[in-house]
PDB file of C-alpha atoms in Angstrom:
ATOM      1  CA  MET U  28      73.529  10.140   8.589  1.00 28.00           C
ATOM      2  CA  ASN U  29      70.269  12.036   8.147  1.00 31.00           C
ATOM      3  CA  THR U  30      70.201  10.907   4.584  1.00 32.00           C
ATOM      4  CA  PRO U  31      67.423   8.097   3.422  1.00 33.00           C
ATOM      5  CA  HIS U  32      69.320   5.098   3.474  1.00 32.00           C
ATOM      6  CA  ARG U  33      69.130   4.947  -0.372  1.00 36.00           C
ATOM      7  CA  TYR U  34      71.072   7.845  -0.883  1.00 34.00           C
ATOM      8  CA  VAL U  35      74.390   6.254   0.221  1.00 33.00           C
ATOM      9  CA  SER U  36      77.672   6.792  -1.502  1.00 34.00           C
ATOM     10  CA  GLY U  37      77.664   2.525  -1.755  1.00 35.00           C
ATOM     11  CA  ALA U  38      74.204   2.504  -3.529  1.00 37.00           C
ATOM     12  CA  ILE U  39      76.369   2.550  -7.154  1.00 40.00           C
ATOM     13  CA  ASP U  40      78.864  -0.378  -8.186  1.00 44.00           C
ATOM     14  CA  LEU U  41      81.496   0.931  -9.955  1.00 43.00           C
ATOM     15  CA  GLY U  42      82.970  -1.939 -10.788  1.00 42.00           C
ATOM     16  CA  GLU U  43      81.182  -2.410 -13.929  1.00 40.00           C
ATOM     17  CA  VAL U  44      84.376  -3.447 -16.012  1.00 38.00           C
ATOM     18  CA  LYS U  45      83.505  -6.895 -16.224  1.00 40.00           C
ATOM     19  CA  ALA U  46      79.674  -6.138 -17.260  1.00 43.00           C
ATOM     20  CA  ARG U  47      81.063  -3.774 -19.893  1.00 39.00           C
ATOM     21  CA  ALA U  48      83.025  -6.241 -21.059  1.00 40.00           C
ATOM     22  CA  GLU U  49      80.541  -8.765 -21.205  1.00 45.00           C
ATOM     23  CA  ALA U  50      78.118  -6.316 -23.396  1.00 40.00           C
ATOM     24  CA  ARG U  51      80.557  -5.814 -26.152  1.00 40.00           C
ATOM     25  CA  ASP U  52      81.088  -9.641 -26.095  1.00 46.00           C
ATOM     26  CA  GLN U  53      78.013 -10.040 -27.206  1.00 46.00           C
ATOM     27  CA  ALA U  54      77.547  -7.871 -29.864  1.00 39.00           C
ATOM     28  CA  ALA U  55      81.150  -8.848 -31.211  1.00 43.00           C
ATOM     29  CA  GLN U  56      79.126 -12.139 -31.108  1.00 48.00           C
ATOM     30  CA  GLN U  57      75.822 -10.183 -33.049  1.00 44.00           C
ATOM     31  CA  ALA U  58      77.881  -8.891 -35.762  1.00 42.00           C
ATOM     32  CA  ALA U  59      79.814 -11.865 -37.106  1.00 47.00           C
ATOM     33  CA  ALA U  60      76.412 -14.306 -37.209  1.00 49.00           C
ATOM     34  CA  GLY U  61      74.996 -11.623 -39.426  1.00 48.00           C
ATOM     35  CA  THR U  62      75.972 -10.405 -43.031  1.00 55.00           C
ATOM     36  CA  GLY U  63      78.249  -8.001 -41.478  1.00 66.00           C
ATOM     37  CA  PRO U  64      78.142  -4.230 -41.621  1.00 83.00           C
ATOM     38  CA  ALA U  65      78.383  -2.064 -44.450  1.00 91.00           C
ATOM     39  CA  PRO U  66      81.628   0.429 -44.252  1.00 95.00           C
ATOM     40  CA  TYR U  67      79.042   3.454 -44.741  1.00 96.00           C
ATOM     41  CA  LEU U  68      75.193   3.843 -44.348  1.00 96.00           C
ATOM     42  CA  THR U  69      72.588   6.883 -44.231  1.00 96.00           C
ATOM     43  CA  VAL U  70      71.372   7.677 -40.427  1.00 95.00           C
ATOM     44  CA  THR U  71      67.638   6.987 -39.491  1.00 92.00           C
ATOM     45  CA  PRO U  72      65.456   7.672 -36.261  1.00 90.00           C
ATOM     46  CA  GLN U  73      65.263   2.932 -37.033  1.00 90.00           C
ATOM     47  CA  ASN U  74      68.460   2.770 -37.168  1.00 91.00           C
ATOM     48  CA  PHE U  75      70.448   5.017 -35.137  1.00 90.00           C
ATOM     49  CA  GLU U  76      70.478   3.159 -31.591  1.00 89.00           C
ATOM     50  CA  ASN U  77      71.326  -0.741 -33.215  1.00 89.00           C
ATOM     51  CA  ASP U  78      73.598   0.889 -36.375  1.00 92.00           C
ATOM     52  CA  VAL U  79      75.099   3.728 -34.822  1.00 93.00           C
ATOM     53  CA  VAL U  80      75.430   3.603 -30.726  1.00 90.00           C
ATOM     54  CA  ARG U  81      75.508  -0.371 -30.151  1.00 90.00           C
ATOM     55  CA  ARG U  82      77.527  -0.269 -33.207  1.00 92.00           C
ATOM     56  CA  SER U  83      80.432   1.891 -31.556  1.00 92.00           C
ATOM     57  CA  LEU U  84      81.010  -0.682 -28.637  1.00 91.00           C
ATOM     58  CA  GLU U  85      82.555  -2.557 -31.995  1.00 92.00           C
ATOM     59  CA  VAL U  86      84.503   0.097 -33.872  1.00 93.00           C
ATOM     60  CA  PRO U  87      84.633   4.208 -33.520  1.00 94.00           C
ATOM     61  CA  VAL U  88      81.246   5.473 -35.882  1.00 96.00           C
ATOM     62  CA  VAL U  89      82.204   8.977 -37.299  1.00 96.00           C
ATOM     63  CA  VAL U  90      78.829  10.251 -37.815  1.00 96.00           C
ATOM     64  CA  LEU U  91      78.048  13.112 -40.885  1.00 97.00           C
ATOM     65  CA  VAL U  92      75.729  15.252 -39.524  1.00 96.00           C
ATOM     66  CA  GLY U  93      74.754  17.675 -43.368  1.00 96.00           C
ATOM     67  CA  THR U  94      72.506  18.759 -45.899  1.00 95.00           C
ATOM     68  CA  PRO U  95      72.144  17.899 -49.075  1.00 95.00           C
ATOM     69  CA  ARG U  96      72.153  22.481 -50.122  1.00 95.00           C
ATOM     70  CA  SER U  97      74.919  22.763 -48.481  1.00 94.00           C
ATOM     71  CA  PRO U  98      78.250  22.096 -51.357  1.00 94.00           C
ATOM     72  CA  GLU U  99      80.973  21.596 -48.204  1.00 95.00           C
ATOM     73  CA  SER U 100      78.554  18.833 -46.481  1.00 95.00           C
ATOM     74  CA  GLU U 101      78.022  16.916 -49.897  1.00 96.00           C
ATOM     75  CA  GLN U 102      82.379  17.461 -50.236  1.00 96.00           C
ATOM     76  CA  LEU U 103      82.237  15.741 -47.399  1.00 96.00           C
ATOM     77  CA  ARG U 104      79.581  13.280 -47.723  1.00 96.00           C
ATOM     78  CA  ALA U 105      81.334  12.529 -50.708  1.00 96.00           C
ATOM     79  CA  ASP U 106      85.263  11.852 -49.154  1.00 95.00           C
ATOM     80  CA  LEU U 107      83.981  10.510 -45.522  1.00 96.00           C
ATOM     81  CA  GLN U 108      82.167   7.917 -47.667  1.00 95.00           C
ATOM     82  CA  GLN U 109      85.318   6.908 -50.305  1.00 94.00           C
ATOM     83  CA  LEU U 110      87.763   6.892 -47.103  1.00 93.00           C
ATOM     84  CA  ALA U 111      85.426   4.417 -45.466  1.00 94.00           C
ATOM     85  CA  GLU U 112      84.840   1.966 -48.342  1.00 92.00           C
ATOM     86  CA  GLY U 113      88.988   1.524 -48.325  1.00 89.00           C
ATOM     87  CA  ALA U 114      88.945   1.551 -44.694  1.00 89.00           C
ATOM     88  CA  GLY U 115      88.519  -2.716 -43.851  1.00 88.00           C
ATOM     89  CA  LEU U 116      86.013  -1.929 -41.673  1.00 92.00           C
ATOM     90  CA  SER U 117      88.101   0.271 -38.967  1.00 92.00           C
ATOM     91  CA  TYR U 118      85.610   2.434 -39.240  1.00 95.00           C
ATOM     92  CA  ILE U 119      82.148   2.995 -40.421  1.00 96.00           C
ATOM     93  CA  VAL U 120      80.658   6.181 -40.981  1.00 97.00           C
ATOM     94  CA  GLY U 121      76.867   7.699 -40.899  1.00 97.00           C
ATOM     95  CA  TYR U 122      75.068  10.101 -43.034  1.00 97.00           C
ATOM     96  CA  VAL U 123      72.167  12.008 -41.513  1.00 96.00           C
ATOM     97  CA  ASP U 124      70.786  14.293 -43.638  1.00 95.00           C
ATOM     98  CA  ALA U 125      68.776  17.249 -41.547  1.00 94.00           C
ATOM     99  CA  ASP U 126      66.192  17.977 -43.637  1.00 93.00           C
ATOM    100  CA  ALA U 127      65.528  14.552 -43.687  1.00 94.00           C
ATOM    101  CA  THR U 128      65.195  13.696 -40.240  1.00 92.00           C
ATOM    102  CA  PRO U 129      66.223  16.961 -38.172  1.00 91.00           C
ATOM    103  CA  GLU U 130      65.797  14.611 -34.841  1.00 88.00           C
ATOM    104  CA  VAL U 131      68.076  12.951 -35.255  1.00 88.00           C
ATOM    105  CA  ALA U 132      70.171  15.720 -35.843  1.00 88.00           C
ATOM    106  CA  GLN U 133      68.549  17.744 -32.699  1.00 85.00           C
ATOM    107  CA  ALA U 134      70.114  14.311 -31.066  1.00 84.00           C
ATOM    108  CA  PHE U 135      72.865  14.948 -31.382  1.00 83.00           C
ATOM    109  CA  GLY U 136      73.334  18.675 -29.942  1.00 82.00           C
ATOM    110  CA  VAL U 137      74.060  19.937 -33.589  1.00 85.00           C
ATOM    111  CA  GLN U 138      74.329  23.392 -33.359  1.00 84.00           C
ATOM    112  CA  VAL U 139      76.250  24.347 -37.328  1.00 90.00           C
ATOM    113  CA  LEU U 140      75.988  21.783 -41.027  1.00 94.00           C
ATOM    114  CA  PRO U 141      77.820  20.064 -41.304  1.00 95.00           C
ATOM    115  CA  THR U 142      79.381  18.769 -38.089  1.00 95.00           C
ATOM    116  CA  VAL U 143      81.279  15.748 -38.044  1.00 95.00           C
ATOM    117  CA  ILE U 144      80.919  13.513 -34.801  1.00 94.00           C
ATOM    118  CA  ALA U 145      83.395  10.542 -33.654  1.00 93.00           C
ATOM    119  CA  LEU U 146      81.848   8.320 -31.638  1.00 93.00           C
ATOM    120  CA  GLY U 147      83.043   5.357 -29.790  1.00 91.00           C
ATOM    121  CA  GLY U 148      82.127   2.642 -26.777  1.00 88.00           C
ATOM    122  CA  GLY U 149      78.781   4.478 -27.740  1.00 86.00           C
ATOM    123  CA  ARG U 150      79.498   7.650 -26.674  1.00 87.00           C
ATOM    124  CA  PRO U 151      81.320  11.196 -28.656  1.00 89.00           C
ATOM    125  CA  VAL U 152      84.784  10.672 -28.026  1.00 88.00           C
ATOM    126  CA  THR U 153      85.630  14.203 -30.795  1.00 89.00           C
ATOM    127  CA  GLN U 154      83.651  16.433 -32.914  1.00 90.00           C
ATOM    128  CA  PHE U 155      84.756  19.003 -35.441  1.00 91.00           C
ATOM    129  CA  GLU U 156      83.046  21.914 -37.688  1.00 91.00           C
ATOM    130  CA  GLY U 157      82.906  22.857 -41.233  1.00 92.00           C
ATOM    131  CA  GLY U 158      84.520  21.280 -44.104  1.00 91.00           C
ATOM    132  CA  GLN U 159      88.639  19.405 -44.207  1.00 90.00           C
ATOM    133  CA  PRO U 160      90.153  18.976 -47.177  1.00 89.00           C
ATOM    134  CA  ALA U 161      90.338  14.871 -47.688  1.00 88.00           C
ATOM    135  CA  ASP U 162      93.867  14.946 -46.648  1.00 86.00           C
ATOM    136  CA  ALA U 163      92.719  15.864 -43.496  1.00 87.00           C
ATOM    137  CA  LEU U 164      90.148  13.715 -43.499  1.00 92.00           C
ATOM    138  CA  ARG U 165      92.342  11.032 -43.030  1.00 90.00           C
ATOM    139  CA  THR U 166      94.994  11.479 -40.661  1.00 88.00           C
ATOM    140  CA  TRP U 167      92.116  12.981 -38.339  1.00 90.00           C
ATOM    141  CA  LEU U 168      90.428   9.178 -39.382  1.00 92.00           C
ATOM    142  CA  ASP U 169      93.919   7.777 -38.422  1.00 87.00           C
ATOM    143  CA  ALA U 170      94.189   8.916 -35.381  1.00 86.00           C
ATOM    144  CA  LEU U 171      90.199   7.933 -34.634  1.00 89.00           C
ATOM    145  CA  VAL U 172      91.540   4.496 -35.319  1.00 88.00           C
ATOM    146  CA  THR U 173      94.578   4.761 -33.211  1.00 86.00           C
ATOM    147  CA  GLN U 174      93.830   5.790 -30.339  1.00 86.00           C
ATOM    148  CA  VAL U 175      89.854   4.810 -28.945  1.00 87.00           C
ATOM    149  CA  GLY U 176      90.226   1.274 -32.167  1.00 85.00           C
ATOM    150  CA  PRO U 177      91.605  -0.357 -29.137  1.00 86.00           C
ATOM    151  CA  GLN U 178      89.267   0.236 -26.805  1.00 85.00           C
ATOM    152  CA  LEU U 179      86.912  -1.160 -28.820  1.00 88.00           C
ATOM    153  CA  SER U 180      85.904  -5.487 -29.511  1.00 78.00           C
ATOM    154  CA  GLY U 181      86.815  -5.196 -33.261  1.00 77.00           C
ATOM    155  CA  LEU U 182      84.322  -6.782 -35.974  1.00 70.00           C
ATOM    156  CA  GLN U 183      86.312  -8.947 -36.397  1.00 51.00           C
ATOM    157  CA  ALA U 184      85.701 -12.522 -34.898  1.00 39.00           C
ATOM    158  CA  ALA U 185      86.644 -13.334 -31.031  1.00 36.00           C
ATOM    159  CA  ALA U 186      90.224 -13.561 -29.842  1.00 39.00           C
ATOM    160  CA  PRO U 187      91.275 -16.499 -27.934  1.00 41.00           C
ATOM    161  CA  ALA U 188      90.923 -15.000 -24.569  1.00 42.00           C
ATOM    162  CA  ALA U 189      93.587 -12.803 -23.289  1.00 43.00           C
ATOM    163  CA  GLU U 190      95.415 -13.480 -20.169  1.00 50.00           C
ATOM    164  CA  GLU U 191      93.094 -11.207 -17.403  1.00 52.00           C
ATOM    165  CA  THR U 192      94.888  -8.467 -16.690  1.00 57.00           C
ATOM    166  CA  PRO U 193      95.748  -7.940 -12.177  1.00 71.00           C
ATOM    167  CA  GLU U 194      93.003  -4.938 -11.706  1.00 77.00           C
ATOM    168  CA  ASP U 195      94.723  -1.765 -11.028  1.00 86.00           C
ATOM    169  CA  PRO U 196      95.317  -1.806  -7.099  1.00 90.00           C
ATOM    170  CA  ARG U 197      94.440   2.535  -7.502  1.00 91.00           C
ATOM    171  CA  LEU U 198      91.358   1.745  -7.949  1.00 90.00           C
ATOM    172  CA  GLY U 199      91.009   0.043  -4.715  1.00 89.00           C
ATOM    173  CA  GLN U 200      92.329   3.446  -3.198  1.00 92.00           C
ATOM    174  CA  ALA U 201      89.537   5.220  -4.745  1.00 91.00           C
ATOM    175  CA  LEU U 202      86.807   2.702  -3.830  1.00 88.00           C
ATOM    176  CA  ALA U 203      87.589   3.529  -0.384  1.00 89.00           C
ATOM    177  CA  ALA U 204      87.987   7.080  -0.824  1.00 88.00           C
ATOM    178  CA  LEU U 205      84.577   6.877  -2.434  1.00 85.00           C
ATOM    179  CA  ASN U 206      83.507   4.389   0.306  1.00 80.00           C
ATOM    180  CA  THR U 207      84.772   6.936   2.813  1.00 83.00           C
ATOM    181  CA  GLY U 208      82.582  10.084   1.054  1.00 83.00           C
ATOM    182  CA  ASP U 209      85.932  11.666   0.145  1.00 89.00           C
ATOM    183  CA  PHE U 210      84.386  12.680  -3.616  1.00 91.00           C
ATOM    184  CA  ASP U 211      87.904  14.408  -4.417  1.00 93.00           C
ATOM    185  CA  ALA U 212      90.793  11.939  -3.111  1.00 94.00           C
ATOM    186  CA  ALA U 213      88.810   9.186  -5.785  1.00 93.00           C
ATOM    187  CA  ILE U 214      88.081  11.801  -8.563  1.00 95.00           C
ATOM    188  CA  ALA U 215      91.948  12.635  -8.319  1.00 95.00           C
ATOM    189  CA  VAL U 216      92.708   8.887  -8.268  1.00 94.00           C
ATOM    190  CA  TYR U 217      90.141   8.247 -11.528  1.00 93.00           C
ATOM    191  CA  ASP U 218      92.571  11.413 -13.481  1.00 94.00           C
ATOM    192  CA  GLU U 219      95.638   9.749 -12.751  1.00 94.00           C
ATOM    193  CA  ILE U 220      94.735   6.840 -13.859  1.00 93.00           C
ATOM    194  CA  LEU U 221      93.307   8.354 -17.709  1.00 91.00           C
ATOM    195  CA  ALA U 222      96.219  10.631 -16.990  1.00 91.00           C
ATOM    196  CA  GLU U 223      98.337   7.368 -18.568  1.00 91.00           C
ATOM    197  CA  ALA U 224      95.432   5.951 -20.415  1.00 87.00           C
ATOM    198  CA  PRO U 225      92.581   8.312 -21.225  1.00 80.00           C
ATOM    199  CA  GLY U 226      91.556   6.109 -23.299  1.00 74.00           C
ATOM    200  CA  ASN U 227      89.577   4.129 -20.889  1.00 82.00           C
ATOM    201  CA  GLN U 228      85.741   4.567 -20.531  1.00 78.00           C
ATOM    202  CA  ASP U 229      85.294   2.375 -17.987  1.00 84.00           C
ATOM    203  CA  ILE U 230      87.601   4.483 -15.741  1.00 89.00           C
ATOM    204  CA  VAL U 231      85.720   7.637 -17.325  1.00 87.00           C
ATOM    205  CA  GLN U 232      82.606   5.726 -15.792  1.00 86.00           C
ATOM    206  CA  ALA U 233      83.917   5.711 -13.183  1.00 89.00           C
ATOM    207  CA  ARG U 234      85.671   9.050 -12.819  1.00 91.00           C
ATOM    208  CA  ASP U 235      81.902  10.477 -13.715  1.00 89.00           C
ATOM    209  CA  THR U 236      79.996   8.440 -11.045  1.00 88.00           C
ATOM    210  CA  ALA U 237      81.711   9.663  -8.815  1.00 90.00           C
ATOM    211  CA  LYS U 238      81.518  13.193  -9.577  1.00 90.00           C
ATOM    212  CA  LEU U 239      77.880  12.463  -9.332  1.00 90.00           C
ATOM    213  CA  LEU U 240      78.539  11.732  -5.989  1.00 87.00           C
ATOM    214  CA  GLN U 241      80.355  14.812  -5.212  1.00 89.00           C
ATOM    215  CA  ARG U 242      77.657  16.798  -6.890  1.00 88.00           C
ATOM    216  CA  LEU U 243      74.552  14.885  -4.686  1.00 85.00           C
ATOM    217  CA  ASP U 244      77.155  15.165  -1.363  1.00 82.00           C
ATOM    218  CA  PRO U 245      74.529  12.287  -0.418  1.00 70.00           C
ATOM    219  CA  ALA U 246      76.356  12.518   3.713  1.00 69.00           C
ATOM    220  CA  SER U 247      75.522  16.688   3.812  1.00 76.00           C
ATOM    221  CA  ARG U 248      71.331  15.905   2.622  1.00 76.00           C
ATOM    222  CA  THR U 249      68.756  16.651   5.144  1.00 80.00           C
ATOM    223  CA  GLU U 250      66.057  16.250   2.984  1.00 84.00           C
ATOM    224  CA  ASP U 251      64.813  13.556   0.467  1.00 89.00           C
ATOM    225  CA  PRO U 252      65.272  15.180  -2.526  1.00 92.00           C
ATOM    226  CA  VAL U 253      62.924  13.103  -5.398  1.00 93.00           C
ATOM    227  CA  ALA U 254      60.029  14.107  -2.427  1.00 94.00           C
ATOM    228  CA  ALA U 255      61.662  17.873  -2.763  1.00 94.00           C
ATOM    229  CA  ALA U 256      61.779  17.464  -6.355  1.00 95.00           C
ATOM    230  CA  ASP U 257      57.767  15.302  -6.557  1.00 95.00           C
ATOM    231  CA  ALA U 258      56.612  18.721  -4.585  1.00 96.00           C
ATOM    232  CA  ASP U 259      57.907  21.192  -6.905  1.00 95.00           C
ATOM    233  CA  PRO U 260      58.435  19.627 -10.641  1.00 94.00           C
ATOM    234  CA  THR U 261      59.211  22.263 -12.643  1.00 95.00           C
ATOM    235  CA  ASP U 262      62.285  23.592 -11.061  1.00 96.00           C
ATOM    236  CA  VAL U 263      64.856  22.494 -12.974  1.00 96.00           C
ATOM    237  CA  GLU U 264      67.487  22.413  -9.965  1.00 95.00           C
ATOM    238  CA  LYS U 265      65.234  20.102  -7.931  1.00 95.00           C
ATOM    239  CA  GLN U 266      64.359  18.175 -11.019  1.00 96.00           C
ATOM    240  CA  PHE U 267      68.293  17.268 -11.493  1.00 96.00           C
ATOM    241  CA  THR U 268      68.872  16.479  -7.734  1.00 94.00           C
ATOM    242  CA  ALA U 269      66.376  14.184  -7.719  1.00 94.00           C
ATOM    243  CA  ALA U 270      67.787  12.414 -11.026  1.00 95.00           C
ATOM    244  CA  ASP U 271      70.849  12.106  -8.977  1.00 92.00           C
ATOM    245  CA  ALA U 272      69.645  10.570  -6.637  1.00 90.00           C
ATOM    246  CA  GLU U 273      68.151   7.980  -8.179  1.00 91.00           C
ATOM    247  CA  VAL U 274      70.518   7.140 -10.304  1.00 88.00           C
ATOM    248  CA  VAL U 275      72.826   6.342  -6.850  1.00 83.00           C
ATOM    249  CA  ALA U 276      69.537   4.619  -5.972  1.00 82.00           C
ATOM    250  CA  GLY U 277      69.600   2.116  -8.402  1.00 83.00           C
ATOM    251  CA  ALA U 278      66.880   3.406  -9.952  1.00 88.00           C
ATOM    252  CA  PRO U 279      68.427   5.385 -13.466  1.00 91.00           C
ATOM    253  CA  GLU U 280      64.622   4.898 -15.368  1.00 93.00           C
ATOM    254  CA  ARG U 281      63.025   6.772 -13.069  1.00 94.00           C
ATOM    255  CA  ALA U 282      66.124   9.355 -13.718  1.00 95.00           C
ATOM    256  CA  PHE U 283      65.867   9.576 -17.241  1.00 96.00           C
ATOM    257  CA  ASP U 284      61.750   9.471 -16.722  1.00 96.00           C
ATOM    258  CA  ARG U 285      61.880  12.378 -14.521  1.00 97.00           C
ATOM    259  CA  LEU U 286      64.400  14.556 -16.617  1.00 97.00           C
ATOM    260  CA  LEU U 287      62.415  13.701 -20.353  1.00 96.00           C
ATOM    261  CA  ALA U 288      59.109  14.510 -18.021  1.00 96.00           C
ATOM    262  CA  LEU U 289      60.830  18.201 -17.024  1.00 96.00           C
ATOM    263  CA  MET U 290      60.992  18.527 -20.938  1.00 94.00           C
ATOM    264  CA  ALA U 291      58.109  18.996 -21.454  1.00 93.00           C
ATOM    265  CA  ALA U 292      57.202  21.144 -18.353  1.00 95.00           C
ATOM    266  CA  VAL U 293      59.790  23.244 -19.086  1.00 95.00           C
ATOM    267  CA  PRO U 294      60.062  23.721 -22.975  1.00 93.00           C
ATOM    268  CA  GLY U 295      62.364  26.648 -22.268  1.00 94.00           C
ATOM    269  CA  GLU U 296      65.309  23.999 -20.771  1.00 95.00           C
ATOM    270  CA  LYS U 297      64.813  21.570 -23.411  1.00 93.00           C
ATOM    271  CA  LEU U 298      68.217  21.441 -24.788  1.00 93.00           C
ATOM    272  CA  ARG U 299      69.563  21.941 -20.295  1.00 94.00           C
ATOM    273  CA  VAL U 300      68.079  19.005 -19.929  1.00 95.00           C
ATOM    274  CA  ARG U 301      69.002  17.272 -22.352  1.00 94.00           C
ATOM    275  CA  ASP U 302      72.828  17.709 -21.684  1.00 92.00           C
ATOM    276  CA  ARG U 303      72.116  16.382 -18.108  1.00 93.00           C
ATOM    277  CA  LEU U 304      69.802  13.466 -19.527  1.00 94.00           C
ATOM    278  CA  VAL U 305      73.355  12.392 -22.074  1.00 90.00           C
ATOM    279  CA  GLU U 306      75.699  12.946 -18.995  1.00 89.00           C
ATOM    280  CA  LEU U 307      73.661  10.934 -17.176  1.00 93.00           C
ATOM    281  CA  PHE U 308      73.740   8.215 -19.987  1.00 90.00           C
ATOM    282  CA  ALA U 309      77.566   7.838 -20.180  1.00 86.00           C
ATOM    283  CA  LEU U 310      77.310   6.631 -16.679  1.00 87.00           C
ATOM    284  CA  PHE U 311      75.840   3.571 -17.565  1.00 83.00           C
ATOM    285  CA  ASP U 312      76.315   1.002 -21.199  1.00 75.00           C
ATOM    286  CA  ALA U 313      75.185   2.224 -24.148  1.00 72.00           C
ATOM    287  CA  ALA U 314      73.797  -0.460 -24.943  1.00 70.00           C
ATOM    288  CA  ASP U 315      71.468  -0.795 -21.539  1.00 76.00           C
ATOM    289  CA  PRO U 316      67.833  -1.389 -22.862  1.00 80.00           C
ATOM    290  CA  ARG U 317      67.244   2.241 -20.099  1.00 86.00           C
ATOM    291  CA  VAL U 318      69.246   4.163 -22.413  1.00 86.00           C
ATOM    292  CA  THR U 319      68.639   3.160 -25.672  1.00 83.00           C
ATOM    293  CA  ALA U 320      64.869   3.148 -24.844  1.00 85.00           C
ATOM    294  CA  ALA U 321      65.011   6.989 -22.766  1.00 90.00           C
ATOM    295  CA  ARG U 322      67.682   8.280 -25.492  1.00 87.00           C
ATOM    296  CA  THR U 323      64.807   7.716 -28.323  1.00 86.00           C
ATOM    297  CA  ARG U 324      62.321   9.228 -26.632  1.00 90.00           C
ATOM    298  CA  MET U 325      64.739  12.501 -26.178  1.00 90.00           C
ATOM    299  CA  ALA U 326      64.845  12.561 -29.920  1.00 85.00           C
ATOM    300  CA  SER U 327      61.179  12.502 -30.290  1.00 82.00           C
ATOM    301  CA  ALA U 328      60.871  15.226 -27.283  1.00 85.00           C
ATOM    302  CA  LEU U 329      63.900  17.455 -28.872  1.00 79.00           C
ATOM    303  CA  PHE U 330      61.805  17.478 -31.810  1.00 67.00           C
TER     304      PHE U 330
END
């Protein structure tokens, strides 16, 4: 192998189920120790991370990005608030005023007002644009709670620990495939598991990590991608490849810094770089301080 050792496929630990569970337990303990969340809130740059991203580790968070200039937005806002206040904290609704806080709206990549985005486990899971009748909203929210809610830790006090579920033996097959560089086989295993449990965010994360490794293809790479990118700081593809390599090497903060610098260096590619950053954020726990810091900087850079 001609590839530098720090880019080999074994550099990433794909067994992050335990770490994610511990993060969710911690979030639940923090919620139990406080006065409790409100079912409806106005989202600002100051509360975005704690009350939207981190809260979505516990229950689905429904974010309406709208404007008081739109009657459709205002009707959605009123309906969602009313529904949330009667939902017993099975989900939370946050309102983003795109006029007052455009940096928050841009962090979601919204193109149309109003847009409603549902987050679960720190990442978007579904969304729609435009208005909806209250009955359709209720049906959509019920489906969200049913399908996404069970994957999250919940806002209630932690229940007694359940008996540990044996690990799916297919995970070992996927890891073995990754260690031999057979990314297609590993991705196929993860897709098979997801076909049975589409809401399993840990498997989604593992599959997306395998796709990153496939994209980087470390065993076939003959040059150091970081050195190549440093020599050509405005080449978007080289910067993307270097960021992938830094994530694989266990230095995601360097990858985030690199892509945030790329936003400033090549302003015309901001949205494309934002999409790659969001993709890399999804490989880590949403409460990871490296992710929360980079996400905040990304919102400022977009604004």
